[in-house]
Coordinates of C-alpha atoms in Angstrom, one line a residue:
Chain A
M179 CA 0.0 0.0 0.0
K180 CA 2.9 2.3 0.8
F181 CA 4.2 1.8 -2.7
K182 CA 0.9 2.7 -4.2
F183 CA 0.7 5.9 -2.1
K184 CA 4.3 6.8 -2.9
Y185 CA 3.8 6.4 -6.7
T186 CA 0.1 7.3 -6.9
N187 CA 0.6 9.9 -9.6
K188 CA 2.7 7.6 -11.8
I189 CA 0.4 4.7 -11.4
V190 CA -2.7 6.7 -12.1
G191 CA -0.9 8.4 -15.0
V192 CA 0.0 5.1 -16.6
F193 CA -3.4 3.7 -15.9
M194 CA -5.2 6.5 -17.6
L195 CA -2.7 7.0 -20.5
V196 CA -2.9 3.4 -21.5
A197 CA -6.7 3.6 -21.5
L198 CA -6.6 6.8 -23.5
G199 CA -4.1 5.2 -25.9
L200 CA -6.5 2.3 -26.4
L201 CA -9.4 4.6 -27.0
I202 CA -7.6 6.8 -29.5
G203 CA -6.1 3.8 -31.3
S204 CA -9.6 2.2 -31.6
L205 CA -11.1 5.4 -32.9
I206 CA -8.3 5.7 -35.5
L207 CA -8.7 2.1 -36.6
I208 CA -12.5 2.5 -36.9
T209 CA -12.0 5.7 -38.9
I210 CA -9.6 3.9 -41.3
Q211 CA -11.7 0.8 -41.4
Q212 CA -14.9 2.5 -42.1
K213 CA -13.4 5.1 -44.4
V214 CA -15.0 7.9 -42.4
F215 CA -13.0 10.7 -44.1
V216 CA -13.0 9.1 -47.6
K217 CA -15.1 11.0 -50.2
K218 CA -18.4 9.4 -50.7
Y219 CA -20.9 9.5 -53.6
V220 CA -24.6 9.6 -53.0
F221 CA -27.0 7.5 -55.0
K222 CA -30.7 6.9 -54.7
A223 CA -32.4 3.6 -54.2
R224 CA -36.1 2.5 -54.2
F225 CA -37.5 -0.5 -52.2
L226 CA -40.9 -2.0 -51.9
D227 CA -40.8 -1.7 -48.1
A228 CA -38.6 -0.5 -45.3
E229 CA -38.5 -3.8 -43.5
G230 CA -35.1 -4.4 -42.1
L231 CA -33.7 -1.1 -43.4
S232 CA -31.8 1.1 -41.1
T233 CA -29.6 4.2 -41.6
S234 CA -26.5 2.1 -41.4
T235 CA -27.5 -0.9 -43.5
P236 CA -24.5 -1.8 -45.6
I237 CA -24.6 -2.1 -49.3
R238 CA -22.5 -5.1 -50.4
F239 CA -21.1 -6.1 -53.7
K240 CA -19.8 -9.7 -54.0
G241 CA -20.1 -9.8 -50.2
Y242 CA -17.9 -6.8 -49.7
E243 CA -19.2 -3.6 -48.2
I244 CA -19.0 -0.8 -50.6
G245 CA -21.5 1.7 -49.1
R246 CA -24.2 2.3 -46.6
I247 CA -27.8 3.5 -46.5
T248 CA -27.8 7.0 -45.1
Q249 CA -31.6 7.8 -45.0
F250 CA -34.9 6.5 -46.3
R251 CA -38.5 7.7 -46.4
L252 CA -41.9 6.7 -47.6
N253 CA -42.8 8.3 -50.9
E254 CA -46.2 9.1 -52.5
E255 CA -46.3 5.9 -54.5
N256 CA -46.1 3.9 -51.2
T257 CA -42.6 2.7 -51.9
I258 CA -39.4 3.6 -50.1
D259 CA -36.9 6.1 -51.4
A260 CA -33.5 5.7 -49.9
D261 CA -30.2 7.4 -50.2
F262 CA -27.0 5.5 -49.9
T263 CA -23.3 6.5 -50.1
V264 CA -20.6 4.6 -51.9
V265 CA -16.9 5.3 -51.1
E266 CA -14.7 6.6 -53.9
E267 CA -12.8 3.3 -54.2
Y268 CA -16.0 1.5 -55.3
R269 CA -17.7 4.3 -57.2
T270 CA -17.1 2.5 -60.5
K271 CA -19.0 -0.5 -59.4
I272 CA -22.2 1.5 -59.7
V273 CA -23.1 1.1 -63.3
E274 CA -26.3 1.6 -65.3
N275 CA -29.0 -1.1 -65.2
S276 CA -27.8 -2.2 -61.8
G277 CA -30.3 -3.5 -59.2
L278 CA -30.4 -3.9 -55.5
N279 CA -31.4 -7.1 -53.7
K280 CA -32.7 -6.6 -50.2
A281 CA -32.7 -9.9 -48.4
K282 CA -33.9 -10.2 -44.8
N283 CA -32.3 -12.8 -42.6
P284 CA -35.3 -14.5 -41.0
I285 CA -33.2 -15.4 -37.9
S286 CA -31.6 -12.1 -37.1
G287 CA -34.2 -9.9 -38.6
T288 CA -31.5 -7.8 -40.2
S289 CA -31.4 -7.0 -43.9
T290 CA -28.5 -7.2 -46.3
I291 CA -28.5 -5.2 -49.5
E292 CA -26.6 -6.7 -52.4
L293 CA -25.7 -4.7 -55.4
L294 CA -26.5 -6.6 -58.6
Q295 CA -24.2 -5.0 -61.1
G296 CA -25.5 -4.1 -64.6
P297 CA -24.2 -5.9 -67.7
D298 CA -21.9 -3.2 -69.0
P299 CA -19.2 -2.2 -66.4
Q300 CA -18.2 0.8 -68.7
K301 CA -21.5 2.6 -68.3
I302 CA -20.9 4.2 -64.9
L303 CA -24.1 5.6 -63.4
P304 CA -23.8 9.3 -62.7
E305 CA -23.9 10.4 -59.0
G306 CA -27.5 10.7 -57.7
G307 CA -28.7 8.1 -60.2
L308 CA -31.5 5.7 -59.2
I309 CA -30.9 2.0 -58.6
P310 CA -34.2 0.1 -58.1
S311 CA -34.6 -2.9 -55.8
I312 CA -35.6 -6.1 -57.6
D313 CA -38.8 -6.3 -55.6
I314 CA -40.3 -3.4 -57.4
P315 CA -41.5 -3.5 -61.1
E316 CA -38.5 -1.5 -62.4
G317 CA -36.1 -4.0 -60.7
R318 CA -38.1 -7.0 -61.8
R319 CA -37.8 -5.8 -65.4
L320 CA -34.0 -5.9 -65.0
L321 CA -34.2 -9.4 -63.8
D322 CA -36.7 -10.5 -66.5
E323 CA -34.5 -9.0 -69.2
G324 CA -31.5 -10.8 -67.8
L325 CA -29.6 -7.5 -67.2
V326 CA -28.9 -8.6 -63.6
I327 CA -28.5 -12.0 -62.0
K328 CA -30.0 -12.4 -58.6
T329 CA -27.8 -13.6 -55.7
G330 CA -28.3 -13.6 -52.0
D331 CA -27.7 -15.6 -48.8
V332 CA -28.8 -19.2 -48.8
I333 CA -31.8 -18.9 -46.4
S334 CA -33.2 -15.8 -48.0
S335 CA -32.8 -17.3 -51.5
M336 CA -34.5 -20.5 -50.4
L337 CA -37.4 -18.6 -48.9
V338 CA -37.8 -16.4 -52.0
N339 CA -37.6 -19.4 -54.3
T340 CA -40.2 -21.2 -52.2
D341 CA -42.4 -18.2 -52.2
R342 CA -42.1 -17.9 -56.0
L343 CA -42.8 -21.6 -56.4
L344 CA -46.0 -21.4 -54.2
E345 CA -47.0 -18.3 -56.2
N346 CA -46.6 -20.2 -59.5
L347 CA -48.4 -23.3 -58.1
N348 CA -51.4 -21.1 -57.0
R349 CA -51.5 -19.3 -60.3
D350 CA -53.4 -21.5 -62.9
N351 CA -56.4 -21.3 -65.1
N352 CA -58.8 -22.3 -62.3
E353 CA -59.6 -19.0 -60.6
K354 CA -61.3 -20.5 -57.7
S355 CA -58.6 -22.8 -56.4
G356 CA -54.9 -23.0 -57.2
A357 CA -53.1 -26.1 -58.5
L358 CA -51.5 -26.7 -55.1
F359 CA -54.9 -26.9 -53.3
R360 CA -56.4 -29.0 -56.1
A361 CA -53.5 -31.3 -55.9
L362 CA -53.9 -31.5 -52.1
V363 CA -57.7 -32.2 -52.5
N364 CA -57.0 -34.9 -55.1
L365 CA -54.3 -36.4 -52.9
A366 CA -56.8 -36.4 -50.0
D367 CA -59.4 -38.2 -52.2
A368 CA -56.8 -40.7 -53.4
S369 CA -55.7 -41.4 -49.9
E370 CA -59.3 -42.0 -48.8
K371 CA -59.8 -44.5 -51.7
L372 CA -56.5 -46.1 -50.9
D373 CA -57.6 -46.4 -47.3
K374 CA -60.8 -48.2 -48.4
T375 CA -58.9 -50.5 -50.8
M376 CA -56.6 -51.4 -48.0
D377 CA -59.6 -52.2 -45.8
Q378 CA -61.0 -54.5 -48.5
I379 CA -57.7 -56.2 -49.0
S380 CA -57.5 -56.7 -45.3
V381 CA -61.0 -58.3 -45.3
T382 CA -60.1 -60.5 -48.2
F383 CA -57.0 -61.8 -46.5
D384 CA -59.1 -62.5 -43.4
K385 CA -61.4 -64.6 -45.6
F386 CA -58.5 -66.4 -47.1
N387 CA -57.4 -67.3 -43.6
K388 CA -60.8 -68.6 -42.5
D389 CA -61.9 -72.1 -43.9
E390 CA -63.2 -75.4 -42.6
N391 CA -60.0 -76.2 -40.9
P392 CA -60.1 -74.2 -37.7
Q393 CA -56.4 -74.6 -37.0
D394 CA -54.9 -73.5 -40.3
G395 CA -56.3 -71.2 -43.0
A396 CA -56.3 -72.1 -46.7
I397 CA -53.4 -69.9 -47.4
F398 CA -51.3 -71.5 -44.6
R399 CA -52.2 -75.0 -45.8
A400 CA -51.5 -74.0 -49.4
L401 CA -48.2 -72.6 -48.3
T402 CA -47.4 -75.7 -46.3
N403 CA -48.2 -78.0 -49.2
M404 CA -46.1 -75.7 -51.4
A405 CA -43.3 -76.0 -48.9
D406 CA -43.5 -79.8 -48.9
L407 CA -43.6 -79.9 -52.7
T408 CA -40.7 -77.6 -53.1
E409 CA -38.8 -79.7 -50.5
Q410 CA -39.5 -82.8 -52.5
L411 CA -38.6 -81.1 -55.7
Q412 CA -35.4 -80.0 -54.1
T413 CA -34.6 -83.5 -53.1
T414 CA -35.4 -84.8 -56.6
T415 CA -33.4 -82.2 -58.3
A416 CA -30.5 -83.0 -56.0
L417 CA -30.7 -86.7 -57.0
I418 CA -31.0 -85.7 -60.7
N419 CA -28.1 -83.4 -60.3
K420 CA -26.0 -86.3 -58.7
S421 CA -27.0 -88.6 -61.6
L422 CA -26.1 -86.1 -64.1
I423 CA -22.8 -85.5 -62.5
K424 CA -22.1 -89.3 -62.5
S425 CA -23.3 -89.5 -66.1
D426 CA -21.1 -86.6 -67.0
T427 CA -18.1 -88.4 -65.3
L428 CA -19.0 -91.6 -67.1
M429 CA -19.2 -89.9 -70.4
S430 CA -15.9 -88.2 -69.7
A431 CA -14.4 -91.6 -68.8
Y432 CA -15.7 -93.1 -72.0
A433 CA -14.5 -90.1 -74.0
N434 CA -11.1 -90.3 -72.5
P435 CA -10.5 -93.9 -71.3
N436 CA -7.7 -93.4 -68.9
G437 CA -9.0 -95.5 -66.1
L438 CA -6.7 -97.3 -63.6
V439 CA -7.5 -100.8 -64.9
V440 CA -6.9 -99.8 -68.5
K441 CA -3.7 -98.0 -67.5
L442 CA -2.5 -101.1 -65.6
A443 CA -3.5 -103.7 -68.2
D444 CA -2.7 -101.8 -71.3
P445 CA -0.7 -98.6 -70.6
K446 CA 0.1 -97.8 -74.2
G447 CA -3.3 -99.0 -75.5
E448 CA -1.7 -101.4 -78.0
N449 CA -3.4 -104.5 -76.8
F450 CA -7.0 -103.4 -76.3
I451 CA -7.7 -99.8 -77.1
K452 CA -6.1 -99.5 -80.5
P453 CA -7.5 -102.8 -81.9
I454 CA -10.9 -101.9 -80.5
N455 CA -10.5 -98.4 -82.0
E456 CA -9.5 -100.0 -85.3
T457 CA -12.5 -102.4 -85.1
L458 CA -14.8 -99.6 -84.2
K459 CA -13.5 -97.5 -87.0
N460 CA -13.9 -100.4 -89.5
L461 CA -17.3 -101.0 -88.1
N462 CA -18.1 -97.4 -88.5
Y463 CA -16.8 -97.5 -92.1
S464 CA -18.8 -100.6 -92.8
L465 CA -21.9 -99.0 -91.4
T466 CA -21.3 -96.0 -93.5
E467 CA -20.9 -98.1 -96.5
M468 CA -24.0 -100.1 -95.5
G469 CA -25.8 -96.8 -95.2
K470 CA -24.7 -95.8 -98.7
L471 CA -25.7 -99.3 -100.0
L472 CA -29.1 -99.0 -98.4
V473 CA -29.5 -95.5 -99.9
F474 CA -28.5 -96.9 -103.2
L475 CA -30.9 -99.8 -102.8
N476 CA -33.6 -97.4 -101.8
E477 CA -32.9 -95.4 -105.0
Q478 CA -32.9 -98.6 -107.1
Q479 CA -36.1 -99.9 -105.4
P480 CA -38.5 -99.2 -108.4
E481 CA -36.2 -101.1 -110.8
L482 CA -35.8 -104.0 -108.4
S483 CA -39.6 -104.1 -107.9
G484 CA -39.9 -104.4 -111.7
V485 CA -37.3 -107.2 -111.8
I486 CA -39.0 -109.0 -108.8
S487 CA -42.4 -108.6 -110.5
E488 CA -41.1 -110.0 -113.7
G489 CA -39.3 -112.8 -111.8
K490 CA -42.5 -113.6 -110.1
Q491 CA -44.3 -113.8 -113.4
T492 CA -41.5 -116.0 -114.8
L493 CA -41.7 -118.3 -111.8
S494 CA -45.5 -118.5 -112.1
T495 CA -45.1 -119.4 -115.8
A496 CA -42.3 -121.9 -115.0
Q497 CA -44.6 -123.4 -112.3
K498 CA -47.4 -123.8 -114.7
T499 CA -45.0 -125.3 -117.2
L500 CA -43.6 -127.7 -114.7
E501 CA -47.2 -128.6 -113.5
G502 CA -48.0 -129.3 -117.2
I503 CA -44.9 -131.4 -117.6
N504 CA -45.7 -133.2 -114.3
N505 CA -49.2 -133.9 -115.4
N506 CA -48.0 -135.3 -118.7
P507 CA -48.6 -139.0 -118.6
L508 CA -45.7 -139.6 -120.9
I509 CA -43.0 -138.4 -118.6
R510 CA -44.8 -139.1 -115.2
G511 CA -42.3 -140.8 -112.8
G512 CA -39.4 -140.5 -115.3
I513 CA -36.9 -138.7 -113.0
Q514 CA -35.1 -140.6 -110.2
S515 CA -34.8 -139.0 -106.8
E516 CA -31.3 -138.4 -105.3
A517 CA -30.0 -140.1 -102.1
E518 CA -29.5 -137.8 -99.0
K519 CA -25.8 -136.9 -98.5
E520 CA -24.2 -137.4 -95.1
I521 CA -22.9 -134.4 -93.3
Q522 CA -19.1 -134.5 -92.7
G523 CA -18.0 -134.5 -89.0
S524 CA -21.4 -135.5 -87.7
K525 CA -19.8 -138.6 -86.0
L526 CA -17.2 -136.6 -84.0
R527 CA -19.6 -135.8 -81.2
P528 CA -21.7 -138.6 -79.8
K529 CA -25.4 -138.0 -79.7
H530 CA -27.0 -137.4 -76.3
T531 CA -29.2 -140.3 -75.2
K532 CA -31.9 -140.0 -72.6
Chain B
M209 CA -58.8 8.6 9.3
P210 CA -58.7 10.0 5.7
A211 CA -57.4 13.2 7.1
R212 CA -54.5 11.4 8.8
I213 CA -53.7 9.6 5.6
A214 CA -53.8 12.8 3.6
E215 CA -51.6 14.4 6.3
S216 CA -49.1 11.5 6.1
I217 CA -49.0 11.7 2.3
G218 CA -48.5 15.5 2.5
D219 CA -45.7 15.1 5.1
N220 CA -44.0 12.6 2.9
L221 CA -44.3 14.8 -0.2
L222 CA -43.0 17.8 1.7
E223 CA -40.1 15.7 3.1
K224 CA -39.3 14.5 -0.4
A225 CA -39.5 18.0 -1.8
A226 CA -37.2 19.3 0.9
G227 CA -34.8 16.4 0.3
T228 CA -34.8 17.1 -3.4
R229 CA -34.3 20.8 -2.8
E230 CA -31.4 20.0 -0.5
F231 CA -29.9 17.7 -3.0
L232 CA -30.2 20.2 -5.8
Q233 CA -28.6 22.8 -3.6
F234 CA -25.7 20.4 -2.9
F235 CA -25.5 19.5 -6.6
G236 CA -25.5 23.1 -7.7
E237 CA -22.7 24.0 -5.2
A238 CA -20.8 20.9 -6.3
I239 CA -21.1 22.0 -10.0
R240 CA -20.0 25.5 -9.0
Q241 CA -17.0 24.2 -7.1
M242 CA -16.1 22.0 -10.0
F243 CA -15.5 25.0 -12.2
L244 CA -13.3 26.4 -9.5
F245 CA -11.4 23.1 -9.2
S246 CA -8.4 24.4 -11.1
R247 CA -7.9 27.1 -8.5
Q248 CA -7.6 24.6 -5.7
S249 CA -6.0 21.9 -7.7
Q250 CA -2.8 22.0 -5.6
V251 CA -4.8 21.0 -2.6
A252 CA -7.3 18.7 -4.2
T253 CA -5.1 16.9 -6.7
L254 CA -3.8 14.4 -4.2
V255 CA -7.4 13.6 -3.2
L256 CA -8.3 13.2 -6.8
M257 CA -5.4 10.9 -7.6
R258 CA -6.0 8.7 -4.6
Q259 CA -9.6 8.5 -5.6
I260 CA -8.7 7.4 -9.1
L261 CA -6.2 4.9 -7.7
F262 CA -8.7 3.5 -5.2
T263 CA -11.7 3.5 -7.6
G264 CA -10.0 2.8 -10.9
F265 CA -6.7 1.1 -10.6
E266 CA -7.5 -1.2 -7.7
A267 CA -10.7 -2.4 -9.4
L268 CA -8.9 -3.1 -12.7
T269 CA -8.3 -6.8 -12.0
L270 CA -11.9 -7.4 -11.0
I271 CA -13.3 -5.5 -13.9
S272 CA -11.0 -7.2 -16.4
L273 CA -11.9 -10.7 -15.1
I274 CA -15.6 -10.0 -15.2
A275 CA -15.3 -8.4 -18.7
A276 CA -13.4 -11.3 -20.1
A277 CA -15.8 -13.8 -18.6
I278 CA -18.8 -12.0 -20.0
G279 CA -17.2 -11.7 -23.4
G280 CA -16.6 -15.4 -23.4
I281 CA -20.1 -16.3 -22.3
I282 CA -21.6 -14.1 -25.0
I283 CA -19.5 -15.9 -27.6
I284 CA -20.5 -19.3 -26.2
E285 CA -24.2 -18.6 -26.0
G286 CA -24.2 -16.7 -29.3
H287 CA -22.3 -19.5 -31.1
L288 CA -24.7 -22.1 -29.8
M289 CA -27.6 -20.1 -31.0
L290 CA -26.3 -18.6 -34.3
G291 CA -23.4 -20.9 -35.3
D292 CA -25.7 -23.6 -36.7
F293 CA -27.6 -21.1 -38.8
G294 CA -24.5 -19.8 -40.4
S295 CA -25.0 -16.4 -38.9
G296 CA -21.6 -16.2 -37.2
Q297 CA -21.2 -12.6 -38.3
L298 CA -24.0 -11.7 -35.9
L299 CA -21.7 -12.6 -33.0
Y300 CA -19.7 -9.4 -33.7
V301 CA -22.9 -7.4 -33.7
I302 CA -23.9 -8.9 -30.4
L303 CA -20.5 -8.3 -28.9
V304 CA -20.6 -4.7 -29.9
T305 CA -24.2 -4.2 -28.8
V306 CA -23.8 -6.0 -25.5
I307 CA -20.3 -5.2 -24.4
V308 CA -19.5 -1.9 -26.0
R309 CA -22.9 -0.2 -25.9
E310 CA -24.5 -1.5 -22.8
L311 CA -22.7 -3.8 -20.4
S312 CA -19.3 -2.0 -20.2
S313 CA -20.6 1.2 -18.6
L314 CA -23.4 -0.4 -16.7
L315 CA -21.4 -3.1 -15.1
V316 CA -18.5 -0.8 -14.3
A317 CA -21.0 1.5 -12.6
F318 CA -22.4 -1.3 -10.5
I319 CA -19.0 -2.4 -9.4
I320 CA -18.0 1.2 -8.6
I321 CA -21.2 1.7 -6.6
A322 CA -20.5 -1.5 -4.6
R323 CA -16.8 -0.7 -4.1
S324 CA -16.3 3.0 -4.1
G325 CA -19.8 4.5 -3.6
T326 CA -20.1 2.7 -0.3
A327 CA -16.6 3.7 0.7
I328 CA -17.1 7.4 -0.1
S329 CA -20.4 7.5 1.8
T330 CA -18.9 5.8 4.8
E331 CA -15.8 7.9 4.8
L332 CA -17.6 11.2 4.5
G333 CA -20.2 10.1 7.0
N334 CA -17.5 9.3 9.6
M335 CA -15.8 12.6 8.9
V336 CA -19.1 14.4 9.7
V337 CA -19.5 12.4 12.8
N338 CA -15.9 13.1 13.8
H339 CA -16.5 16.8 13.2
E340 CA -13.7 16.9 10.5
I341 CA -16.1 18.7 8.1
E342 CA -16.7 21.4 10.7
A343 CA -12.9 21.6 11.3
L344 CA -12.3 22.2 7.6
Q345 CA -15.1 24.8 7.5
S346 CA -13.6 26.5 10.5
I347 CA -10.3 27.0 8.7
G348 CA -12.1 28.3 5.6
I349 CA -11.9 25.3 3.4
S350 CA -15.0 24.4 1.6
P351 CA -15.7 20.7 2.2
I352 CA -17.4 20.4 -1.2
S353 CA -14.4 21.8 -3.0
Y354 CA -11.9 19.8 -1.0
L355 CA -13.8 16.6 -0.4
V356 CA -16.7 16.3 -2.8
V357 CA -15.3 17.6 -6.1
P358 CA -12.1 15.6 -6.2
R359 CA -14.1 12.5 -5.3
V360 CA -16.7 13.1 -8.0
F361 CA -14.0 13.8 -10.6
G362 CA -12.1 10.8 -9.4
V363 CA -15.1 8.5 -9.8
V364 CA -15.9 10.0 -13.2
A365 CA -12.3 9.5 -14.4
A366 CA -12.0 6.0 -13.0
M367 CA -15.3 5.0 -14.5
F368 CA -14.4 6.3 -17.9
T369 CA -11.0 4.6 -17.8
L370 CA -12.4 1.3 -16.4
T371 CA -15.1 1.3 -19.2
I372 CA -12.3 1.4 -21.8
Y373 CA -10.5 -1.5 -20.0
F374 CA -13.8 -3.4 -19.6
T375 CA -14.5 -3.1 -23.3
V376 CA -11.1 -4.2 -24.4
A377 CA -11.0 -7.1 -21.9
G378 CA -14.5 -8.2 -22.9
L379 CA -13.7 -8.2 -26.6
L380 CA -10.4 -10.1 -25.9
G381 CA -12.2 -12.6 -23.8
G382 CA -14.7 -13.0 -26.6
W383 CA -11.9 -13.6 -29.0
A384 CA -10.1 -16.1 -26.7
V385 CA -13.3 -18.2 -26.2
S386 CA -14.3 -18.0 -29.9
Y387 CA -10.8 -19.3 -30.8
F388 CA -12.0 -22.7 -29.4
F389 CA -15.0 -22.8 -31.6
F390 CA -13.6 -21.5 -34.9
P391 CA -10.0 -20.6 -34.8
I392 CA -9.6 -17.1 -36.1
G393 CA -6.6 -14.8 -35.8
L394 CA -6.8 -11.8 -33.5
E395 CA -6.2 -9.4 -36.4
D396 CA -9.1 -11.0 -38.4
F397 CA -11.3 -10.9 -35.3
F398 CA -10.8 -7.2 -34.7
F399 CA -11.0 -6.5 -38.4
R400 CA -14.5 -8.0 -38.5
L401 CA -15.3 -6.4 -35.2
L402 CA -14.3 -2.9 -36.3
N403 CA -16.6 -3.3 -39.3
E404 CA -19.5 -3.6 -36.9
L405 CA -18.3 -1.0 -34.4
A406 CA -19.4 2.5 -35.1
V407 CA -18.0 5.7 -33.5
V408 CA -21.4 6.4 -32.1
D409 CA -21.2 3.1 -30.1
I410 CA -18.0 4.2 -28.5
F411 CA -19.4 7.7 -27.9
S412 CA -22.6 6.3 -26.4
S413 CA -20.6 4.1 -24.0
F414 CA -18.3 6.8 -22.8
T415 CA -21.1 9.3 -22.4
K416 CA -22.8 6.8 -20.2
S417 CA -19.7 6.2 -18.2
I418 CA -19.1 9.9 -17.6
V419 CA -22.8 10.5 -16.6
F420 CA -22.9 7.4 -14.4
G421 CA -19.6 8.4 -12.7
F422 CA -21.0 11.8 -12.0
A423 CA -24.2 10.5 -10.6
V424 CA -22.6 7.8 -8.5
G425 CA -19.9 10.2 -7.1
T426 CA -22.4 13.0 -6.3
I427 CA -25.0 10.7 -4.7
A428 CA -22.3 8.9 -2.6
C429 CA -20.9 12.2 -1.4
Y430 CA -24.3 13.7 -0.8
Q431 CA -25.4 10.8 1.3
G432 CA -22.1 10.8 3.2
M433 CA -22.3 14.5 3.9
K434 CA -25.9 14.1 5.0
V435 CA -25.0 12.2 8.2
A436 CA -25.9 14.4 11.1
F437 CA -24.5 13.2 14.4
A438 CA -24.6 9.5 15.1
T439 CA -22.3 6.8 13.7
T440 CA -25.5 4.6 13.3
E441 CA -26.5 6.9 10.5
V442 CA -23.5 6.0 8.5
P443 CA -24.5 2.5 7.3
Q444 CA -28.1 3.8 6.7
R445 CA -26.8 6.6 4.5
T446 CA -24.5 4.1 2.8
I447 CA -27.4 1.8 1.9
K448 CA -29.4 4.8 0.7
S449 CA -26.4 5.8 -1.4
V450 CA -26.2 2.4 -3.0
V451 CA -30.0 2.2 -3.7
Q452 CA -30.2 5.7 -5.1
S453 CA -27.1 5.2 -7.2
L454 CA -28.4 2.0 -8.7
T455 CA -31.8 3.6 -9.4
W456 CA -30.3 6.6 -11.1
V457 CA -27.8 4.6 -13.1
I458 CA -30.7 2.6 -14.6
I459 CA -32.8 5.6 -15.2
L460 CA -30.0 7.5 -16.8
D461 CA -29.0 4.5 -18.9
I462 CA -32.5 4.3 -20.4
L463 CA -32.5 8.0 -21.1
I464 CA -29.1 8.1 -22.7
T465 CA -29.9 5.0 -24.8
M466 CA -33.1 6.6 -25.9
V467 CA -31.3 9.8 -26.9
F468 CA -28.8 7.9 -28.9
Y469 CA -31.5 5.7 -30.5
V470 CA -33.3 8.9 -31.6
L471 CA -30.1 10.4 -32.9

């Protein structure tokens, strides 16, 4: 405490000088930051309403503050006339056919005004010129003609777009009710019908489930039978599958006879396989030839038929001739019958006796 | 019965009127002596310096801590509310509105009322009880010029200075806490803050601090000097000093805010 009393003046001096230094420094920084002493150009603006407007509302371009609203008033046309200043540095940003987009933040309630620059950056608007907001007809014309492109913060843009969508939905040929409401009515009707249909389906399913069998409904029995059938079908298909696999293996074995027995008995295939192959080939060749012969015979069938028919007639004539000769009393019994020849080797094997 | 009620109300009104007249006389004399302060500065400067030391410098730590904590709380609450909506820039507006425009001068005034207002009332009350005031008068020294004016000036200067420190500490506290949520450099933070800070905000804050300091100092001195004979009056006058100071600070805050709003 003694120290404090001894150096009271110095402590208080430093205490106050530091504070004054901070204050003066802050004021200088604010002055520089907010370009208080920089020359400003005044322009006029027109808005549909003054909601969210204040005398210090900033005018932004590409998100950067280029000026501020200085005053605003209600005019005779029930729109808002406002004056705003733009610092010298950004004076060239204010060009003809520019618009202002006043977007209100629904959370904070504050408004931001975005400058929508006109298409030609060379045509600088003279000081005092009017820039309309895009919510009044003059501004809308700029939008419709594509002279300015609207931007804004996400929430505001979303709300504006939703508003416009609802407006368009409600604007149709039916004067009494808008498309949105008619769509809602139709949706309500459809949902009621759907509700009824669902009731009916529910009743139908109840009926399916009620039959003579009190324990199980028809659907359950049908499903059970179906399950049994499919199970059996599965078993059968498994067996068929196994048989097919075996057949496949067998066929492969036949196609490529490299079995163990064959390999052991005839490893080179000279004793069995090759002769069998040769025999089969010959047989195949003979069958082919036989086939050709049969085809040839088939082709020659009419001629053969004729020959056979003629042969039959000849034989008939010969039979009749022989019958005549036989019946001739002059030569009856004139030809001696031959003795039966014994078959060679018939005595080699003894006959079985009972 | 109605006559007695009317009489009671009349007495109260007369008493209030007499008290107001007495205060206005005191206030007028204090104002007059303030203009003469430079003449007695050799005598009163030490009192003034000690008052600034006691009211301002010694309260600096407390004020800074409170300011930093409040700045941090504002950022936390603001971030919870606004961060999810992508309205982070509003945090700077809230900091400027709450700390610079309103809380800095108001909270500093409350702390000075609690610390220095009570001390001044008690000190002057005890001086009256100990006949020190009469002693000063007997040697031709005006107690108002020697005791009241340097104290009022001291409170005003301390409050003005502490408001600056409070503002700086509050904004720094806000930056320090906000650094945890979205790391941002000090330079960038103050760059954004300065965009939202207007000269009128600072002017409003310091106008309030000067007016509050004047009110608190004058009321504390008046209540202290109003002690008549007994030491038991001292705490009573101290309490009155606190209550009246708080009331007037709030009323003046509303009035000044309204004036700046209209402007």
